[in-house]
């Protein structure tokens, strides 16, 4: 990640400067130039947003996320099927004795929230790092989105 961060800052500063310059010159542009610029931006956004086939790593990440979610759902359903975790009103409705004292106070009543595993986060981090590095090296997304034009005397 150490090599990626300065690269992100450099590209971010370049984009920021391009957008600032375009914003300052926007009032100086004619209506036809504004319409042309807006159309070009729309086309480029559509191109970026166009669906593309998933890579093997993305498919693996989807599979891993699906497996983890299914396992979580199975464990959660098993947790709530166990009568020890029911509230006392539900226990009464099913003819069970109510729990009192420390047994009731310290028992788990809610199943813990879903947290992705370390393996999942590791794979996700690898994919994000790889994608960012590829895009920064190729300048695929950052050079085609905005064309720099000089307006006026500067």
CSV table of N, CA and C in Angstrom, one decimal:
chain,number,residue,atom,x,y,z
A,1,UNK,N,0.8,-1.2,0.0
A,1,UNK,CA,0.0,0.0,0.0
A,1,UNK,C,0.9,1.3,0.0
A,2,UNK,N,2.1,1.2,0.4
A,2,UNK,CA,2.9,2.4,0.5
A,2,UNK,C,3.2,3.0,-0.9
A,3,UNK,N,3.3,2.1,-1.9
A,3,UNK,CA,3.5,2.6,-3.2
A,3,UNK,C,2.2,3.2,-3.9
A,4,UNK,N,1.1,2.7,-3.4
A,4,UNK,CA,-0.2,3.2,-4.0
A,4,UNK,C,-0.6,4.5,-3.5
A,5,UNK,N,-0.4,4.8,-2.3
A,5,UNK,CA,-0.9,6.1,-1.7
A,5,UNK,C,-0.3,7.3,-2.4
A,6,UNK,N,1.0,7.5,-2.5
A,6,UNK,CA,1.5,8.7,-3.2
A,6,UNK,C,1.0,8.8,-4.7
A,7,UNK,N,0.8,7.6,-5.3
A,7,UNK,CA,0.3,7.6,-6.7
A,7,UNK,C,-1.2,8.1,-6.7
A,8,UNK,N,-2.0,7.7,-5.7
A,8,UNK,CA,-3.3,8.2,-5.6
A,8,UNK,C,-3.3,9.7,-5.3
A,9,UNK,N,-2.5,10.2,-4.5
A,9,UNK,CA,-2.4,11.6,-4.2
A,9,UNK,C,-2.0,12.4,-5.5
A,10,UNK,N,-1.1,11.9,-6.2
A,10,UNK,CA,-0.6,12.6,-7.4
A,10,UNK,C,-1.7,12.7,-8.4
A,11,UNK,N,-2.4,11.6,-8.7
A,11,UNK,CA,-3.5,11.5,-9.7
A,11,UNK,C,-4.7,12.4,-9.1
A,12,UNK,N,-4.9,12.3,-7.8
A,12,UNK,CA,-6.0,13.1,-7.2
A,12,UNK,C,-5.8,14.6,-7.4
A,13,UNK,N,-4.5,15.0,-7.2
A,13,UNK,CA,-4.2,16.4,-7.4
A,13,UNK,C,-4.4,16.9,-8.8
A,14,UNK,N,-3.9,16.0,-9.7
A,14,UNK,CA,-4.1,16.3,-11.2
A,14,UNK,C,-5.5,16.5,-11.5
A,15,UNK,N,-6.4,15.5,-11.1
A,15,UNK,CA,-7.8,15.6,-11.4
A,15,UNK,C,-8.4,16.9,-10.8
A,16,UNK,N,-8.0,17.1,-9.5
A,16,UNK,CA,-8.5,18.3,-8.8
A,16,UNK,C,-8.2,19.6,-9.6
A,17,UNK,N,-7.0,19.7,-10.1
A,17,UNK,CA,-6.6,20.9,-10.9
A,17,UNK,C,-7.4,21.0,-12.2
A,18,UNK,N,-7.6,19.9,-12.8
A,18,UNK,CA,-8.3,19.9,-14.1
A,18,UNK,C,-9.8,20.3,-13.8
A,19,UNK,N,-10.4,19.8,-12.8
A,19,UNK,CA,-11.8,20.1,-12.5
A,19,UNK,C,-11.9,21.6,-12.1
A,20,UNK,N,-10.9,22.1,-11.3
A,20,UNK,CA,-10.9,23.5,-10.9
A,20,UNK,C,-10.8,24.4,-12.1
A,21,UNK,N,-9.9,24.1,-13.0
A,21,UNK,CA,-9.8,24.9,-14.2
A,21,UNK,C,-11.0,24.9,-15.0
A,22,UNK,N,-11.6,23.7,-15.2
A,22,UNK,CA,-12.8,23.6,-16.0
A,22,UNK,C,-14.0,24.4,-15.3
A,23,UNK,N,-14.0,24.4,-14.0
A,23,UNK,CA,-15.1,25.1,-13.3
A,23,UNK,C,-14.9,26.6,-13.4
A,24,UNK,N,-13.7,27.0,-13.4
A,24,UNK,CA,-13.4,28.5,-13.5
A,24,UNK,C,-13.7,29.0,-14.9
A,25,UNK,N,-13.5,28.1,-15.9
A,25,UNK,CA,-13.7,28.6,-17.3
A,25,UNK,C,-15.1,28.2,-17.8
A,26,UNK,N,-16.0,27.6,-16.9
A,26,UNK,CA,-17.3,27.2,-17.4
A,26,UNK,C,-18.1,28.4,-17.8
A,27,UNK,N,-18.0,29.5,-17.1
A,27,UNK,CA,-18.8,30.7,-17.4
A,27,UNK,C,-18.4,31.3,-18.7
A,28,UNK,N,-17.1,31.1,-19.1
A,28,UNK,CA,-16.6,31.7,-20.3
A,28,UNK,C,-16.9,31.0,-21.5
A,29,UNK,N,-17.4,29.7,-21.4
A,29,UNK,CA,-17.7,28.9,-22.5
A,29,UNK,C,-19.1,29.3,-23.1
A,30,UNK,N,-19.2,29.1,-24.4
A,30,UNK,CA,-20.5,29.3,-25.1
A,30,UNK,C,-21.4,28.2,-24.8
A,31,UNK,N,-22.7,28.3,-25.1
A,31,UNK,CA,-23.7,27.3,-24.8
A,31,UNK,C,-23.4,26.0,-25.6
A,32,UNK,N,-22.9,26.2,-26.8
A,32,UNK,CA,-22.6,25.0,-27.6
A,32,UNK,C,-21.4,24.2,-27.0
A,33,UNK,N,-20.4,25.0,-26.6
A,33,UNK,CA,-19.3,24.3,-26.0
A,33,UNK,C,-19.7,23.6,-24.7
A,34,UNK,N,-20.6,24.2,-23.9
A,34,UNK,CA,-21.1,23.6,-22.6
A,34,UNK,C,-21.8,22.3,-23.0
A,35,UNK,N,-22.7,22.4,-24.0
A,35,UNK,CA,-23.5,21.2,-24.3
A,35,UNK,C,-22.5,20.1,-24.8
A,36,UNK,N,-21.5,20.5,-25.6
A,36,UNK,CA,-20.6,19.5,-26.1
A,36,UNK,C,-19.8,18.8,-25.0
A,37,UNK,N,-19.4,19.7,-24.1
A,37,UNK,CA,-18.6,19.1,-22.9
A,37,UNK,C,-19.5,18.2,-22.1
A,38,UNK,N,-20.7,18.6,-21.8
A,38,UNK,CA,-21.6,17.8,-21.1
A,38,UNK,C,-21.9,16.4,-21.8
A,39,UNK,N,-22.1,16.5,-23.1
A,39,UNK,CA,-22.3,15.2,-23.8
A,39,UNK,C,-21.1,14.3,-23.7
A,40,UNK,N,-19.9,14.9,-23.9
A,40,UNK,CA,-18.7,14.1,-23.8
A,40,UNK,C,-18.5,13.5,-22.4
A,41,UNK,N,-18.9,14.2,-21.4
A,41,UNK,CA,-18.8,13.7,-20.0
A,41,UNK,C,-19.8,12.5,-19.8
A,42,UNK,N,-21.0,12.7,-20.3
A,42,UNK,CA,-22.0,11.7,-20.3
A,42,UNK,C,-21.6,10.4,-21.0
A,43,UNK,N,-21.0,10.6,-22.2
A,43,UNK,CA,-20.5,9.4,-22.9
A,43,UNK,C,-19.4,8.7,-22.1
A,44,UNK,N,-18.5,9.4,-21.6
A,44,UNK,CA,-17.4,8.8,-20.8
A,44,UNK,C,-17.9,8.1,-19.5
A,45,UNK,N,-18.9,8.7,-18.9
A,45,UNK,CA,-19.4,8.1,-17.7
A,45,UNK,C,-20.1,6.8,-18.1
A,46,UNK,N,-20.9,6.8,-19.2
A,46,UNK,CA,-21.6,5.6,-19.6
A,46,UNK,C,-20.5,4.5,-20.0
A,47,UNK,N,-19.4,4.9,-20.6
A,47,UNK,CA,-18.4,3.9,-20.9
A,47,UNK,C,-17.8,3.3,-19.7
A,48,UNK,N,-17.6,4.2,-18.7
A,48,UNK,CA,-17.0,3.6,-17.4
A,48,UNK,C,-18.0,2.7,-16.7
A,49,UNK,N,-19.3,3.1,-16.7
A,49,UNK,CA,-20.3,2.3,-16.0
A,49,UNK,C,-20.7,1.1,-16.7
A,50,UNK,N,-20.3,0.9,-18.0
A,50,UNK,CA,-20.7,-0.2,-18.8
A,50,UNK,C,-20.3,-1.5,-18.1
A,51,UNK,N,-21.3,-2.5,-18.0
A,51,UNK,CA,-20.9,-3.8,-17.4
A,51,UNK,C,-19.8,-4.5,-18.1
A,52,UNK,N,-18.9,-5.1,-17.4
A,52,UNK,CA,-17.8,-5.9,-18.0
A,52,UNK,C,-17.8,-7.3,-17.4
A,53,UNK,N,-17.2,-8.2,-18.0
A,53,UNK,CA,-17.2,-9.6,-17.4
A,53,UNK,C,-16.3,-9.6,-16.2
A,54,UNK,N,-16.7,-10.4,-15.2
A,54,UNK,CA,-16.0,-10.5,-14.0
A,54,UNK,C,-14.7,-11.3,-14.1
A,55,UNK,N,-13.7,-10.9,-13.4
A,55,UNK,CA,-12.4,-11.6,-13.4
A,55,UNK,C,-12.5,-12.8,-12.5
A,56,UNK,N,-11.6,-13.7,-12.6
A,56,UNK,CA,-11.6,-14.9,-11.7
A,56,UNK,C,-11.5,-14.5,-10.3
A,57,UNK,N,-10.7,-13.5,-9.9
A,57,UNK,CA,-10.6,-13.1,-8.5
A,57,UNK,C,-11.9,-12.5,-8.0
A,58,UNK,N,-12.7,-11.8,-8.9
A,58,UNK,CA,-14.0,-11.3,-8.5
A,58,UNK,C,-15.0,-12.4,-8.3
A,59,UNK,N,-14.9,-13.4,-9.2
A,59,UNK,CA,-15.8,-14.5,-9.0
A,59,UNK,C,-15.5,-15.3,-7.7
A,60,UNK,N,-14.2,-15.4,-7.4
A,60,UNK,CA,-13.8,-16.1,-6.2
A,60,UNK,C,-14.3,-15.3,-5.0
A,61,UNK,N,-14.2,-14.0,-5.0
A,61,UNK,CA,-14.7,-13.1,-3.9
A,61,UNK,C,-16.2,-13.2,-3.8
A,62,UNK,N,-16.9,-13.3,-4.9
A,62,UNK,CA,-18.4,-13.4,-4.8
A,62,UNK,C,-18.7,-14.8,-4.2
A,63,UNK,N,-18.0,-15.8,-4.6
A,63,UNK,CA,-18.3,-17.2,-4.0
A,63,UNK,C,-18.0,-17.2,-2.5
A,64,UNK,N,-16.9,-16.6,-2.2
A,64,UNK,CA,-16.5,-16.6,-0.7
A,64,UNK,C,-17.5,-15.8,0.1
A,65,UNK,N,-18.0,-14.7,-0.4
A,65,UNK,CA,-19.0,-13.9,0.3
A,65,UNK,C,-20.3,-14.6,0.4
A,66,UNK,N,-20.7,-15.3,-0.6
A,66,UNK,CA,-21.9,-16.1,-0.6
A,66,UNK,C,-21.8,-17.2,0.4
A,67,UNK,N,-20.7,-17.9,0.4
A,67,UNK,CA,-20.5,-19.0,1.4
A,67,UNK,C,-20.6,-18.5,2.8
A,68,UNK,N,-19.9,-17.4,3.1
A,68,UNK,CA,-19.9,-16.8,4.5
A,68,UNK,C,-21.3,-16.4,4.9
A,69,UNK,N,-22.0,-15.8,4.0
A,69,UNK,CA,-23.4,-15.3,4.3
A,69,UNK,C,-24.3,-16.5,4.6
A,70,UNK,N,-24.2,-17.6,3.8
A,70,UNK,CA,-25.0,-18.8,4.0
A,70,UNK,C,-24.7,-19.4,5.3
A,71,UNK,N,-23.4,-19.5,5.6
A,71,UNK,CA,-23.0,-20.1,6.9
A,71,UNK,C,-23.6,-19.2,8.1
A,72,UNK,N,-23.5,-17.9,8.0
A,72,UNK,CA,-24.0,-17.0,9.0
A,72,UNK,C,-25.5,-17.2,9.1
A,73,UNK,N,-26.3,-17.4,8.0
A,73,UNK,CA,-27.7,-17.6,8.1
A,73,UNK,C,-28.1,-18.9,8.8
A,74,UNK,N,-27.3,-20.0,8.4
A,74,UNK,CA,-27.5,-21.3,9.1
A,74,UNK,C,-27.3,-21.2,10.6
A,75,UNK,N,-26.2,-20.6,11.0
A,75,UNK,CA,-25.9,-20.5,12.4
A,75,UNK,C,-27.0,-19.6,13.1
A,76,UNK,N,-27.4,-18.5,12.5
A,76,UNK,CA,-28.4,-17.7,13.1
A,76,UNK,C,-29.7,-18.4,13.2
A,77,UNK,N,-30.2,-19.1,12.2
A,77,UNK,CA,-31.4,-19.9,12.3
A,77,UNK,C,-31.3,-20.9,13.4
A,78,UNK,N,-30.2,-21.6,13.6
A,78,UNK,CA,-30.0,-22.6,14.6
A,78,UNK,C,-30.0,-21.9,16.0
A,79,UNK,N,-29.5,-20.7,16.1
A,79,UNK,CA,-29.5,-20.0,17.4
A,79,UNK,C,-30.9,-19.7,17.8
A,80,UNK,N,-31.7,-19.2,16.9
A,80,UNK,CA,-33.1,-18.8,17.2
A,80,UNK,C,-34.0,-20.0,17.4
A,81,UNK,N,-33.6,-21.2,16.9
A,81,UNK,CA,-34.4,-22.4,17.0
A,81,UNK,C,-34.2,-23.0,18.4
A,82,UNK,N,-33.1,-22.6,19.1
A,82,UNK,CA,-32.9,-23.2,20.4
A,82,UNK,C,-33.7,-22.4,21.5
A,83,UNK,N,-34.5,-23.1,22.3
A,83,UNK,CA,-35.4,-22.4,23.2
A,83,UNK,C,-34.7,-21.6,24.3
A,84,UNK,N,-33.4,-21.9,24.6
A,84,UNK,CA,-32.7,-21.1,25.6
A,84,UNK,C,-32.6,-19.6,25.2
A,85,UNK,N,-32.7,-19.3,23.9
A,85,UNK,CA,-32.5,-18.0,23.4
A,85,UNK,C,-33.8,-17.3,23.3
A,86,UNK,N,-34.9,-17.9,23.5
A,86,UNK,CA,-36.2,-17.3,23.3
A,86,UNK,C,-36.5,-16.4,24.5
A,87,UNK,N,-37.4,-15.4,24.2
A,87,UNK,CA,-37.8,-14.5,25.3
A,87,UNK,C,-38.8,-15.3,26.2
A,88,UNK,N,-39.1,-14.8,27.4
A,88,UNK,CA,-40.0,-15.5,28.3
A,88,UNK,C,-41.4,-15.6,27.7
A,89,UNK,N,-41.9,-14.6,27.0
A,89,UNK,CA,-43.2,-14.7,26.4
A,89,UNK,C,-43.4,-15.8,25.4
A,90,UNK,N,-42.4,-16.0,24.6
A,90,UNK,CA,-42.4,-17.1,23.6
A,90,UNK,C,-42.3,-18.4,24.3
A,91,UNK,N,-41.5,-18.5,25.4
A,91,UNK,CA,-41.3,-19.7,26.1
A,91,UNK,C,-42.7,-20.1,26.8
A,92,UNK,N,-43.4,-19.2,27.3
A,92,UNK,CA,-44.7,-19.4,27.9
A,92,UNK,C,-45.7,-20.0,26.8
A,93,UNK,N,-45.7,-19.3,25.6
A,93,UNK,CA,-46.6,-19.7,24.5
A,93,UNK,C,-46.3,-21.2,24.1
A,94,UNK,N,-45.1,-21.6,24.2
A,94,UNK,CA,-44.8,-23.0,23.8
A,94,UNK,C,-44.8,-24.0,25.0
A,95,UNK,N,-45.3,-23.5,26.2
A,95,UNK,CA,-45.4,-24.4,27.3
A,95,UNK,C,-44.1,-24.7,28.1
A,96,UNK,N,-43.1,-23.8,27.9
A,96,UNK,CA,-41.9,-24.0,28.6
A,96,UNK,C,-41.8,-23.1,29.9
A,97,UNK,N,-41.0,-23.5,30.8
A,97,UNK,CA,-40.9,-22.7,32.0
A,97,UNK,C,-40.1,-21.4,31.7
A,98,UNK,N,-40.4,-20.3,32.4
A,98,UNK,CA,-39.7,-19.1,32.2
A,98,UNK,C,-38.4,-19.1,32.9
A,99,UNK,N,-37.5,-18.3,32.4
A,99,UNK,CA,-36.1,-18.3,33.0
A,99,UNK,C,-36.1,-17.0,33.9
A,100,UNK,N,-35.5,-17.2,35.1
A,100,UNK,CA,-35.4,-16.1,36.1
A,100,UNK,C,-34.0,-16.0,36.6
A,101,UNK,N,-33.7,-14.8,37.1
A,101,UNK,CA,-32.4,-14.6,37.8
A,101,UNK,C,-31.3,-14.5,36.8
A,102,UNK,N,-30.1,-14.9,37.2
A,102,UNK,CA,-28.9,-14.8,36.4
A,102,UNK,C,-29.0,-15.6,35.1
A,103,UNK,N,-29.7,-16.7,35.1
A,103,UNK,CA,-29.9,-17.5,33.9
A,103,UNK,C,-30.5,-16.6,32.8
A,104,UNK,N,-31.5,-15.9,33.1
A,104,UNK,CA,-32.2,-15.0,32.2
A,104,UNK,C,-31.4,-13.8,31.9
A,105,UNK,N,-30.7,-13.2,32.9
A,105,UNK,CA,-30.0,-12.0,32.7
A,105,UNK,C,-28.8,-12.1,31.8
A,106,UNK,N,-28.0,-13.2,31.9
A,106,UNK,CA,-26.8,-13.3,31.2
A,106,UNK,C,-26.8,-14.2,30.0
A,107,UNK,N,-28.0,-14.7,29.6
A,107,UNK,CA,-28.1,-15.5,28.4
A,107,UNK,C,-28.0,-14.7,27.1
A,108,UNK,N,-27.6,-15.2,26.0
A,108,UNK,CA,-27.6,-14.5,24.8
A,108,UNK,C,-29.0,-14.4,24.2
A,109,UNK,N,-29.5,-13.2,24.0
A,109,UNK,CA,-30.8,-13.1,23.5
A,109,UNK,C,-30.8,-12.7,22.0
A,110,UNK,N,-29.7,-12.1,21.5
A,110,UNK,CA,-29.6,-11.7,20.1
A,110,UNK,C,-28.4,-12.3,19.5
A,111,UNK,N,-28.5,-12.8,18.3
A,111,UNK,CA,-27.4,-13.4,17.6
A,111,UNK,C,-26.5,-12.3,17.2
A,112,UNK,N,-25.2,-12.4,17.3
A,112,UNK,CA,-24.3,-11.3,16.9
A,112,UNK,C,-24.4,-11.0,15.4
A,113,UNK,N,-24.1,-9.7,15.1
A,113,UNK,CA,-24.1,-9.3,13.7
A,113,UNK,C,-23.1,-10.0,12.8
A,114,UNK,N,-23.3,-9.9,11.5
A,114,UNK,CA,-22.4,-10.5,10.5
A,114,UNK,C,-21.2,-9.7,10.4
A,115,UNK,N,-20.0,-10.3,10.5
A,115,UNK,CA,-18.8,-9.7,10.2
A,115,UNK,C,-18.0,-10.6,9.2
A,116,UNK,N,-17.6,-10.1,8.1
A,116,UNK,CA,-16.8,-10.9,7.2
A,116,UNK,C,-15.5,-11.4,7.8
A,117,UNK,N,-15.0,-12.5,7.3
A,117,UNK,CA,-13.8,-13.1,7.8
A,117,UNK,C,-12.5,-12.3,7.4
A,118,UNK,N,-11.4,-12.7,8.0
A,118,UNK,CA,-10.1,-12.1,7.7
A,118,UNK,C,-9.7,-12.5,6.2
A,119,UNK,N,-10.1,-13.8,5.9
A,119,UNK,CA,-9.8,-14.3,4.5
A,119,UNK,C,-10.5,-13.4,3.5
A,120,UNK,N,-11.8,-13.1,3.7
A,120,UNK,CA,-12.5,-12.3,2.8
A,120,UNK,C,-11.9,-10.9,2.6
A,121,UNK,N,-11.6,-10.3,3.8
A,121,UNK,CA,-11.0,-9.0,3.7
A,121,UNK,C,-9.6,-9.0,3.0
A,122,UNK,N,-8.8,-10.0,3.2
A,122,UNK,CA,-7.6,-10.2,2.5
A,122,UNK,C,-7.7,-10.2,1.0
A,123,UNK,N,-8.7,-11.0,0.6
A,123,UNK,CA,-8.9,-11.1,-0.9
A,123,UNK,C,-9.5,-9.8,-1.4
A,124,UNK,N,-10.4,-9.2,-0.7
A,124,UNK,CA,-10.9,-7.9,-1.1
A,124,UNK,C,-9.8,-6.8,-1.2
A,125,UNK,N,-8.9,-6.8,-0.3
A,125,UNK,CA,-7.8,-5.9,-0.3
A,125,UNK,C,-6.9,-6.1,-1.5
A,126,UNK,N,-6.6,-7.4,-1.8
A,126,UNK,CA,-5.8,-7.7,-2.9
A,126,UNK,C,-6.4,-7.3,-4.2
A,127,UNK,N,-7.7,-7.5,-4.4
A,127,UNK,CA,-8.4,-7.1,-5.6
A,127,UNK,C,-8.4,-5.6,-5.8
A,128,UNK,N,-8.7,-4.9,-4.7
A,128,UNK,CA,-8.7,-3.4,-4.8
A,128,UNK,C,-7.3,-2.8,-5.1
A,129,UNK,N,-6.3,-3.3,-4.4
A,129,UNK,CA,-4.9,-2.9,-4.7
A,129,UNK,C,-4.5,-3.1,-6.1
A,130,UNK,N,-4.8,-4.4,-6.6
A,130,UNK,CA,-4.4,-4.7,-7.9
A,130,UNK,C,-5.1,-3.8,-8.9
A,131,UNK,N,-6.4,-3.6,-8.7
A,131,UNK,CA,-7.2,-2.8,-9.7
A,131,UNK,C,-6.7,-1.3,-9.7
A,132,UNK,N,-6.5,-0.8,-8.5
A,132,UNK,CA,-6.0,0.6,-8.5
A,132,UNK,C,-4.6,0.7,-9.1
A,133,UNK,N,-3.7,-0.2,-8.9
A,133,UNK,CA,-2.4,-0.1,-9.5
A,133,UNK,C,-2.5,-0.2,-11.0
A,134,UNK,N,-3.3,-1.2,-11.5
A,134,UNK,CA,-3.4,-1.3,-12.9
A,134,UNK,C,-4.0,-0.1,-13.6
A,135,UNK,N,-5.0,0.5,-13.0
A,135,UNK,CA,-5.6,1.7,-13.5
A,135,UNK,C,-4.7,2.9,-13.5
A,136,UNK,N,-3.9,3.0,-12.4
A,136,UNK,CA,-3.0,4.1,-12.3
A,136,UNK,C,-1.8,4.0,-13.3
A,137,UNK,N,-1.4,2.8,-13.5
A,137,UNK,CA,-0.3,2.5,-14.4
A,137,UNK,C,-0.7,2.8,-15.9
A,138,UNK,N,-1.9,2.3,-16.2
A,138,UNK,CA,-2.4,2.5,-17.6
A,138,UNK,C,-3.1,3.8,-17.8
A,139,UNK,N,-3.4,4.5,-16.8
A,139,UNK,CA,-4.1,5.8,-16.9
A,139,UNK,C,-5.4,5.6,-17.7
A,140,UNK,N,-6.0,4.4,-17.6
A,140,UNK,CA,-7.2,4.1,-18.4
A,140,UNK,C,-8.4,5.0,-18.1
A,141,UNK,N,-8.6,5.2,-16.8
A,141,UNK,CA,-9.9,6.0,-16.5
A,141,UNK,C,-9.6,7.4,-16.3
A,142,UNK,N,-8.4,7.8,-16.0
A,142,UNK,CA,-8.1,9.2,-15.6
A,142,UNK,C,-7.8,10.1,-16.8
A,143,UNK,N,-7.3,9.6,-17.9
A,143,UNK,CA,-6.9,10.4,-19.0
A,143,UNK,C,-8.0,10.6,-20.0
A,144,UNK,N,-8.9,9.6,-20.1
A,144,UNK,CA,-10.0,9.7,-21.1
A,144,UNK,C,-11.2,10.5,-20.6
A,145,UNK,N,-11.3,10.7,-19.3
A,145,UNK,CA,-12.6,11.3,-18.8
A,145,UNK,C,-12.7,12.8,-19.1
A,146,UNK,N,-11.6,13.5,-18.9
A,146,UNK,CA,-11.6,15.0,-19.1
A,146,UNK,C,-10.5,15.3,-20.1
A,147,UNK,N,-10.8,16.1,-21.1
A,147,UNK,CA,-9.8,16.7,-21.9
A,147,UNK,C,-9.5,18.1,-21.5
A,148,UNK,N,-8.2,18.4,-21.4
A,148,UNK,CA,-7.8,19.7,-20.9
A,148,UNK,C,-7.8,20.7,-22.1
A,149,UNK,N,-8.5,21.8,-21.9
A,149,UNK,CA,-8.5,22.9,-23.0
A,149,UNK,C,-8.1,24.2,-22.4
A,150,UNK,N,-7.5,25.0,-23.1
A,150,UNK,CA,-7.1,26.3,-22.7
A,150,UNK,C,-8.1,27.3,-23.2
A,151,UNK,N,-8.7,28.1,-22.3
A,151,UNK,CA,-9.6,29.2,-22.8
A,151,UNK,C,-9.0,30.5,-22.4
A,152,UNK,N,-9.2,31.5,-23.2
A,152,UNK,CA,-8.8,32.8,-22.9
A,152,UNK,C,-7.3,33.0,-23.0
A,153,UNK,N,-6.8,33.9,-22.2
A,153,UNK,CA,-5.4,34.3,-22.4
A,153,UNK,C,-4.5,33.3,-21.5
A,154,UNK,N,-5.0,32.7,-20.6
A,154,UNK,CA,-4.1,31.8,-19.7
A,154,UNK,C,-4.4,30.4,-20.0
